[in-house]
mmCIF file of C-alpha atoms in Angstrom:
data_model
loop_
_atom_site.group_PDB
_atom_site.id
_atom_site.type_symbol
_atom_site.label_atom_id
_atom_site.label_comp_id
_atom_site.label_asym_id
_atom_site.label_seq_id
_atom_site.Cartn_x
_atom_site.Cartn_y
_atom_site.Cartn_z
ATOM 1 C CA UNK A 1 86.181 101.282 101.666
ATOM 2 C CA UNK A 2 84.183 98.475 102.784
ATOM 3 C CA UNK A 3 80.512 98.006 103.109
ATOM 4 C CA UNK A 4 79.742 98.650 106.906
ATOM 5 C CA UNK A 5 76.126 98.409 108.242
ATOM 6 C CA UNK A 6 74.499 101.164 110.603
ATOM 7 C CA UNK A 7 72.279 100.613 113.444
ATOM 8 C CA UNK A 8 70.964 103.624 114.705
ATOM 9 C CA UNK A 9 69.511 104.228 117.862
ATOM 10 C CA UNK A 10 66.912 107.033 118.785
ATOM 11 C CA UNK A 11 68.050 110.527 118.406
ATOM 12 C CA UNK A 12 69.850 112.543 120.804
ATOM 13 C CA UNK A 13 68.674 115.545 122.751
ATOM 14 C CA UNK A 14 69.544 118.463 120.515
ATOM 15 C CA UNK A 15 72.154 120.877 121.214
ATOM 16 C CA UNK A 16 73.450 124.105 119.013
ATOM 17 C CA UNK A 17 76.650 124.512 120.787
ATOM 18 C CA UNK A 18 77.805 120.575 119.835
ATOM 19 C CA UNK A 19 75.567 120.102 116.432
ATOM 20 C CA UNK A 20 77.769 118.796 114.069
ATOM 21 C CA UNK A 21 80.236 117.313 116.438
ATOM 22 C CA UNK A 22 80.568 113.501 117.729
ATOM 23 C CA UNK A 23 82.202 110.607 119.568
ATOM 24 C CA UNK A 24 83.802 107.522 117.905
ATOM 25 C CA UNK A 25 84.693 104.379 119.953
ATOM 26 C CA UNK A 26 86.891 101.773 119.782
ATOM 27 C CA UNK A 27 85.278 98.624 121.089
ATOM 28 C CA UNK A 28 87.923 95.807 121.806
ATOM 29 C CA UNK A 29 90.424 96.871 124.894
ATOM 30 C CA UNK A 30 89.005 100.597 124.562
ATOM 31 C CA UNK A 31 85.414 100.244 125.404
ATOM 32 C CA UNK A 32 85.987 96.760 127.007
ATOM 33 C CA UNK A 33 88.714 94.625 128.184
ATOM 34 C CA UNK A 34 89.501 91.822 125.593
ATOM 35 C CA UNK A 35 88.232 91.140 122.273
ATOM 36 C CA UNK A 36 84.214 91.069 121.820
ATOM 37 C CA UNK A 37 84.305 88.330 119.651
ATOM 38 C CA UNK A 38 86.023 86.016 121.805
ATOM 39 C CA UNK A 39 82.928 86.067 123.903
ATOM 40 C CA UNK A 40 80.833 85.309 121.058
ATOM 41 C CA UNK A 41 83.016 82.067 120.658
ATOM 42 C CA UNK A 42 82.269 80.748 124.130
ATOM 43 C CA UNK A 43 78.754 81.216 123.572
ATOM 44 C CA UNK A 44 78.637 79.538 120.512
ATOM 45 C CA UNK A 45 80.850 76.855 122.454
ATOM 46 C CA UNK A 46 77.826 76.593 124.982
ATOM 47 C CA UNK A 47 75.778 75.828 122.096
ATOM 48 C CA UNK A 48 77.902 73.229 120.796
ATOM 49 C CA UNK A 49 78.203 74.878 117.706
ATOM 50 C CA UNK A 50 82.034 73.943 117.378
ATOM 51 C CA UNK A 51 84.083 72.413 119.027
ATOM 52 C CA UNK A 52 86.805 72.530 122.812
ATOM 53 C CA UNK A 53 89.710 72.346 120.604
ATOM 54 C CA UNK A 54 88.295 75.296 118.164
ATOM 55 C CA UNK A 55 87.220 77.055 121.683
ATOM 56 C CA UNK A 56 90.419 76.633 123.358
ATOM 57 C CA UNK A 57 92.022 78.643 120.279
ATOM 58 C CA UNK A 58 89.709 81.463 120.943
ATOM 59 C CA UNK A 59 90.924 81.736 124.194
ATOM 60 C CA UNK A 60 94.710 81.493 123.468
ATOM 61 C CA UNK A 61 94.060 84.538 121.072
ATOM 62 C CA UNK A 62 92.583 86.210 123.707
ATOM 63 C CA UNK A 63 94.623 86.020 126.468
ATOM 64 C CA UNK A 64 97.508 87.728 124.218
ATOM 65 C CA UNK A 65 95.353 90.075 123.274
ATOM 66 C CA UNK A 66 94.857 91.030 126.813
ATOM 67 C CA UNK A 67 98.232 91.029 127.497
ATOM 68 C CA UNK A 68 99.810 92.567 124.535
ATOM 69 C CA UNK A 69 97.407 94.620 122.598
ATOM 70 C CA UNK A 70 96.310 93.559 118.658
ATOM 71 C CA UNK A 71 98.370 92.341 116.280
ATOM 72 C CA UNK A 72 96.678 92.564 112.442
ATOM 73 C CA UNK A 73 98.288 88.524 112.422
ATOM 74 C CA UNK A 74 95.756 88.194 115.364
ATOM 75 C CA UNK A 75 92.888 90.099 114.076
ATOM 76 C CA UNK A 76 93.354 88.033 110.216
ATOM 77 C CA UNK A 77 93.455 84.894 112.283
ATOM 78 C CA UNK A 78 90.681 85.174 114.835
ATOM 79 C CA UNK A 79 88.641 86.751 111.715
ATOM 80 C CA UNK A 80 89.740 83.585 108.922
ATOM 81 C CA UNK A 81 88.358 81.172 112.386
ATOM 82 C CA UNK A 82 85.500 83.102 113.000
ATOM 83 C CA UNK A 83 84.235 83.232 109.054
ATOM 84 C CA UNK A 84 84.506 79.289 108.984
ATOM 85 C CA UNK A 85 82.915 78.563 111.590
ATOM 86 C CA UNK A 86 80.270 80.707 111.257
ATOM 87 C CA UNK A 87 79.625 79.462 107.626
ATOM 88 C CA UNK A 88 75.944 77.967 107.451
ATOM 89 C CA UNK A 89 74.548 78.893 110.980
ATOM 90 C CA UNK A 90 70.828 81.111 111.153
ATOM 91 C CA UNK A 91 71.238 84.914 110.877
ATOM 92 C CA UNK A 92 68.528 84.337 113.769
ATOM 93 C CA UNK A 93 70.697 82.890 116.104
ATOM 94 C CA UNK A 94 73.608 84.661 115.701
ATOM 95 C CA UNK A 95 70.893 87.923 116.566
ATOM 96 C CA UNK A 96 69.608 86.286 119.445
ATOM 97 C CA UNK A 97 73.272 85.314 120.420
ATOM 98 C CA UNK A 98 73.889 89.138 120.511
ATOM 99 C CA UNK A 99 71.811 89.443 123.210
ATOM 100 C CA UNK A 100 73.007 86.953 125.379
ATOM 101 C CA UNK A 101 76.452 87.421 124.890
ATOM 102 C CA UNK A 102 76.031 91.068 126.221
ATOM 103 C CA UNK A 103 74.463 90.007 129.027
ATOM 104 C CA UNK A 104 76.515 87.380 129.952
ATOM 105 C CA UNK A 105 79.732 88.098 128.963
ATOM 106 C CA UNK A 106 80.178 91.777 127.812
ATOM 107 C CA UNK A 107 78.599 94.110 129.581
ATOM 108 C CA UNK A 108 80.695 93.209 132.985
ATOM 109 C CA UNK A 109 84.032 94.000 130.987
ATOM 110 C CA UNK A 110 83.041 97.476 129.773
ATOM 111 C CA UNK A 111 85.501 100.203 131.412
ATOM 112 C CA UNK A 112 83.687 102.210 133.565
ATOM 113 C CA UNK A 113 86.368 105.164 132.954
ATOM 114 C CA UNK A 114 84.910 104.656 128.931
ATOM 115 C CA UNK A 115 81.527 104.237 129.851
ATOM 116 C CA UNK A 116 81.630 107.508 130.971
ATOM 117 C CA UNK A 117 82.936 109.518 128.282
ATOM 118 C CA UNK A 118 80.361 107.901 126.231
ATOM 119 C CA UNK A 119 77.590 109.350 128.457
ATOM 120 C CA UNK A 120 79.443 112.738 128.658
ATOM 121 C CA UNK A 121 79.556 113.149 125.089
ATOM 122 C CA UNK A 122 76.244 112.237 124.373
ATOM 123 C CA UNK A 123 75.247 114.733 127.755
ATOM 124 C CA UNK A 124 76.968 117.079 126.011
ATOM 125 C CA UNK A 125 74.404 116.572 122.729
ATOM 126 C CA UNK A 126 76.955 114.808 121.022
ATOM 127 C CA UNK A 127 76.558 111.621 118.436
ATOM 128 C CA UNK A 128 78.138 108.565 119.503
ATOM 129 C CA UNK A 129 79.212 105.248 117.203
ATOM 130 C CA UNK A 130 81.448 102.579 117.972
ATOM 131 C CA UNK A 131 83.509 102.017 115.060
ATOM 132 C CA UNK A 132 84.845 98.238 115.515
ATOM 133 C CA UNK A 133 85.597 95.154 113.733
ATOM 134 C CA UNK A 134 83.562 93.388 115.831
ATOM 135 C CA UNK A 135 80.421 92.043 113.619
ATOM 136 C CA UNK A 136 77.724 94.483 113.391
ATOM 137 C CA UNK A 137 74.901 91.920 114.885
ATOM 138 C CA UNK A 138 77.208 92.066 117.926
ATOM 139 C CA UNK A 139 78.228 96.242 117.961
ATOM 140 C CA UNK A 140 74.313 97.121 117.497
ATOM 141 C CA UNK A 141 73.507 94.966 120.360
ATOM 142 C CA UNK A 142 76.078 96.795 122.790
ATOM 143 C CA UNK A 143 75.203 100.386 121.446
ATOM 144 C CA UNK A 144 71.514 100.191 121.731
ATOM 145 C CA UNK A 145 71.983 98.806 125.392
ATOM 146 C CA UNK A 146 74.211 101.635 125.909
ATOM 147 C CA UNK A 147 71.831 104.255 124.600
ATOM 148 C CA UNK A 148 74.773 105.075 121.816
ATOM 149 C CA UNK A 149 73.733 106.833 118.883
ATOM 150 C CA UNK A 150 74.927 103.797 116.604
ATOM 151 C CA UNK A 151 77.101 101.120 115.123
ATOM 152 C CA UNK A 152 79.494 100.242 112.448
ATOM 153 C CA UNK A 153 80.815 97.228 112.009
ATOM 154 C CA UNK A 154 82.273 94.018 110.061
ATOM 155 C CA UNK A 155 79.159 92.914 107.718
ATOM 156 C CA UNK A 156 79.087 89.012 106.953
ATOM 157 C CA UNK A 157 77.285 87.751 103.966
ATOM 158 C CA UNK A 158 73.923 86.417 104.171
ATOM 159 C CA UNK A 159 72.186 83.956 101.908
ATOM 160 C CA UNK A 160 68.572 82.471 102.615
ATOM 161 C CA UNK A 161 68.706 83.470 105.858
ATOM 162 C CA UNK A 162 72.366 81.855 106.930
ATOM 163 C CA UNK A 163 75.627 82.864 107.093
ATOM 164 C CA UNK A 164 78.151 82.043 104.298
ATOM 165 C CA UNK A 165 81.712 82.125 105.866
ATOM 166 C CA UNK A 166 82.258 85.244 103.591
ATOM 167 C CA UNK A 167 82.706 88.968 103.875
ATOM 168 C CA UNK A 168 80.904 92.056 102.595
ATOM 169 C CA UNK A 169 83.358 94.228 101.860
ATOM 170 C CA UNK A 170 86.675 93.871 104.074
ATOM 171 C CA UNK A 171 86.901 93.978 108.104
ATOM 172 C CA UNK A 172 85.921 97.085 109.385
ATOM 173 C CA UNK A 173 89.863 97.582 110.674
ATOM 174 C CA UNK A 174 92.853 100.028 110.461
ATOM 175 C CA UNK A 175 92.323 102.622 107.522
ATOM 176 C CA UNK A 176 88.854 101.102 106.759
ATOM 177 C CA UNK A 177 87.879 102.726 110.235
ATOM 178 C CA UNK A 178 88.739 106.128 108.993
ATOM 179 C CA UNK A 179 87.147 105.730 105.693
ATOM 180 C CA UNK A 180 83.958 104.766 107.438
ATOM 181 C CA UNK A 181 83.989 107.679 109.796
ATOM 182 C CA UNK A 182 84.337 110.267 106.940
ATOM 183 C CA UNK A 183 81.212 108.714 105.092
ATOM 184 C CA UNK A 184 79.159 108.886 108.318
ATOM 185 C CA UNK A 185 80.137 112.737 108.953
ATOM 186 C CA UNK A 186 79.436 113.187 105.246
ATOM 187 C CA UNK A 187 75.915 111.050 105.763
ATOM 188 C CA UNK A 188 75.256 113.249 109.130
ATOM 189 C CA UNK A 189 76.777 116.564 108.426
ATOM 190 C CA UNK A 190 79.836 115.620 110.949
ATOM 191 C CA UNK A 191 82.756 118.250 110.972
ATOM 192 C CA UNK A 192 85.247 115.905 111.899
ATOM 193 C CA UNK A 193 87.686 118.426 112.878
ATOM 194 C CA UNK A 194 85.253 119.212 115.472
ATOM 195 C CA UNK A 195 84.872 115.185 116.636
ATOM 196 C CA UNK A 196 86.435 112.627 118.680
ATOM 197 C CA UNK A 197 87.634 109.108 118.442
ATOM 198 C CA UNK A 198 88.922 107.102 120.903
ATOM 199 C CA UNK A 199 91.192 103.619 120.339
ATOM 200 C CA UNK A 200 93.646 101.585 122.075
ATOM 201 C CA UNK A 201 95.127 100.088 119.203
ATOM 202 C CA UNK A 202 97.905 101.696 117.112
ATOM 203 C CA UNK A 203 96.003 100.033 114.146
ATOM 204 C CA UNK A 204 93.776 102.917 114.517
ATOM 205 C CA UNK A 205 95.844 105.944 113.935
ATOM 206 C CA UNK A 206 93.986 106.596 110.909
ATOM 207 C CA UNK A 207 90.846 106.967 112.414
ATOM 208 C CA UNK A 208 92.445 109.294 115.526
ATOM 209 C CA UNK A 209 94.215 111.121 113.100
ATOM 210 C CA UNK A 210 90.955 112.105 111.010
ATOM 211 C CA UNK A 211 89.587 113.869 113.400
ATOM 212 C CA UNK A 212 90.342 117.039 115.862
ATOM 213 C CA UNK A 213 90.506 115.731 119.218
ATOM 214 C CA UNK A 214 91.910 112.175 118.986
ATOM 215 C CA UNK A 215 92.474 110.395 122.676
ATOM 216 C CA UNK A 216 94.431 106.879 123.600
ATOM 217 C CA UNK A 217 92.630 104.600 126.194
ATOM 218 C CA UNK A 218 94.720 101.648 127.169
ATOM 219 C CA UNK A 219 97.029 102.009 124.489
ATOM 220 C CA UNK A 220 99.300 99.383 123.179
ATOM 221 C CA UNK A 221 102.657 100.672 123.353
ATOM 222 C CA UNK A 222 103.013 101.982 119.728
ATOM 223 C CA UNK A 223 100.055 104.187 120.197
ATOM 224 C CA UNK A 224 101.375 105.738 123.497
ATOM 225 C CA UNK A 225 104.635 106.605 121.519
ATOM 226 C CA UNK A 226 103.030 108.384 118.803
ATOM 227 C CA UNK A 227 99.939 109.963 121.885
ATOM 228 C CA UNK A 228 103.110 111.295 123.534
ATOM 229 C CA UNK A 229 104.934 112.398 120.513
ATOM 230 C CA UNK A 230 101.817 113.980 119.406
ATOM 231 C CA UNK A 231 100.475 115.391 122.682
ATOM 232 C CA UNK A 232 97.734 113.604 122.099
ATOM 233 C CA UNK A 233 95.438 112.675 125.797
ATOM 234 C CA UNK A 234 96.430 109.312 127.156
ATOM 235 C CA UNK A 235 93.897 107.533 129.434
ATOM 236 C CA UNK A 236 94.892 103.856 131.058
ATOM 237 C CA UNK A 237 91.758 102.456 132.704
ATOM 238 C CA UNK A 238 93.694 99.117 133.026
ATOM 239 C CA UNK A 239 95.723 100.202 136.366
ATOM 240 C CA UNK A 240 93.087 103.172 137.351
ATOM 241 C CA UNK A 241 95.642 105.859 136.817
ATOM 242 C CA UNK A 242 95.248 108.563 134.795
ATOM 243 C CA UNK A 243 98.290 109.207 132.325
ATOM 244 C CA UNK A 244 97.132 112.611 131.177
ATOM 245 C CA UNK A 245 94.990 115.315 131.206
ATOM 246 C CA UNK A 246 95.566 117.442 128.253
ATOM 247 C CA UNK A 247 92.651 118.360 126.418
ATOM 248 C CA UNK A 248 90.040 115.815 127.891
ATOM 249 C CA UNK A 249 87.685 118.566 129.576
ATOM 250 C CA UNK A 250 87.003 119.859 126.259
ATOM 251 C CA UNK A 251 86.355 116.510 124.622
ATOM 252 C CA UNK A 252 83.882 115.602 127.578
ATOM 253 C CA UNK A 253 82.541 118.799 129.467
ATOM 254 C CA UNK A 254 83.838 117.045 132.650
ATOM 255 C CA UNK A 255 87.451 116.576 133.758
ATOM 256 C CA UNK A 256 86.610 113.445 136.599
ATOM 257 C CA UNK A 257 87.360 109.891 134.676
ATOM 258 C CA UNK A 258 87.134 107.058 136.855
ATOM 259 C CA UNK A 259 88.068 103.459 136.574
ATOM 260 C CA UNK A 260 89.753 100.661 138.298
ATOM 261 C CA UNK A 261 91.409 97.468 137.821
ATOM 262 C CA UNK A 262 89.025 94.648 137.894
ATOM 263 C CA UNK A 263 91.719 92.340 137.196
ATOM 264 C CA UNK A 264 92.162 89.820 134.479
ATOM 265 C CA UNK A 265 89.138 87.615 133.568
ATOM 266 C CA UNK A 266 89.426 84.080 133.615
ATOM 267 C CA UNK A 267 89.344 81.567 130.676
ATOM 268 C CA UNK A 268 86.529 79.007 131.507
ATOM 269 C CA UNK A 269 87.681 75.282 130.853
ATOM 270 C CA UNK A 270 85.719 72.467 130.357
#
């Protein structure tokens, strides 16, 4: 499997009846609408550290994501860009970036509906990690805003203190997600029949079929196939509807999930 990098935050208020059990989260379309790392593009746009035309790519990948869902063609290519044009720029900045980019970019697209079974979970005494391909500078940023109990993400290689366009290991995507999550519940004495993950992407069926109580949020039409096939809880935060019900008050002690369209975001131009 491939090297992943965990940031933890502070521990969680203990609970007997959930010990063992946790939460893992999608980022891209299931924790927020659109792909993280587009955002970190623009901002590294702002800082002129590329250039429109390489910009205006980024947000031609994005907009089909939006629309459609992942492709692994689109998560190779925006991953090949990314890794070249991050070659040779500060591990600093990128950190700092992190912030910013959550403030400014992220932290309006998060789904409220997902938001909230994050904080019912961890309510409930329950770990929670995103597991996303999303670089782990960026995925430790959003989980310790969101009081999450972690991160695990895509790890780039570092060398005197700047990037080298290269991976550690392979992008923390498809069955590299599930892999990851069973060496976290072995690190943290998980029973991952007794977990939960959460995806939109049919990419992950791996990871939501590792575990006990797997659940589709905004699903790409693939996943709500095999969610439906498998009776598996479907949740669309995209039109504010709820597409099923099966199984969710057990996975968050609560059986109210809000959310609402906020419509599409717009592409800025320059």
């Amino acid at each position: 499997m491939p090297e992943v990098n965990l940031v933890t935050a502070e521990d969680l208020p203990a609970s007997s009846d959930h010990e063992g059990e946790a939460a893992f989260f999608d980022v891209d379309n299931t924790l927020m609408k659109g792909a993280s790392l587009f955002h970190v593009a623009r901002k590294m746009y702002q800082k002129k550290a590329f250039t429109l035309r390489d910009a205006a790519g980024f947000a031609w990948k994005q907009a089909k994501f939006v629309l459609r869902g992942e492709t692994m063609e689109d998560v190779h290519s925006v991953r090949d860009t990314a890794l070249v044009l991050a070659a040779g720029i500060p591990v600093e900045t990128i950190q700092t970036m992190g912030e910013e980019v959550f403030d400014e970019m992220i932290e309006s697209k998060i789904w409220p509906g997902t938001l909230a079974l994050t904080q019912q979970h961890l309510r409930s005494g329950r770990q929670v990690w995103l597991l996303t391909a999303t670089p782990i500078e960026v995925a430790g940023v959003i989980a310790s805003r969101l009081g999450l109990s972690g991160a695990l993400g895509t790890v780039c290689e570092i060398e005197d203190g700047h990037y080298t366009g290269r991976l550690v290991g392979d992008i923390l995507h498809g069955p590299a997600k599930a892999a990851a999550a069973r060496e976290l519940a072995a690190r943290e004495h998980l029973a991952l029949a007794r977990c939960w993950a959460y995806s939109d992407s049919y990419n992950d069926i791996p990871l939501l079929s590792a575990v006990g109580n797997p659940v589709a949020i905004n699903p790409d039409a693939r996943l709500r196939r095999h969610a439906r096939d498998n009776n598996w809880p479907v949740y669309d935060f995209r039109s504010g509807r709820r597409a099923a019900t099966w199984g969710l008050r057990a996975a968050t002690g609560a059986g109210i999930i809000y959310g609402g369209w906020k419509g599409f975001g717009r592409i800025r131009r320059r």
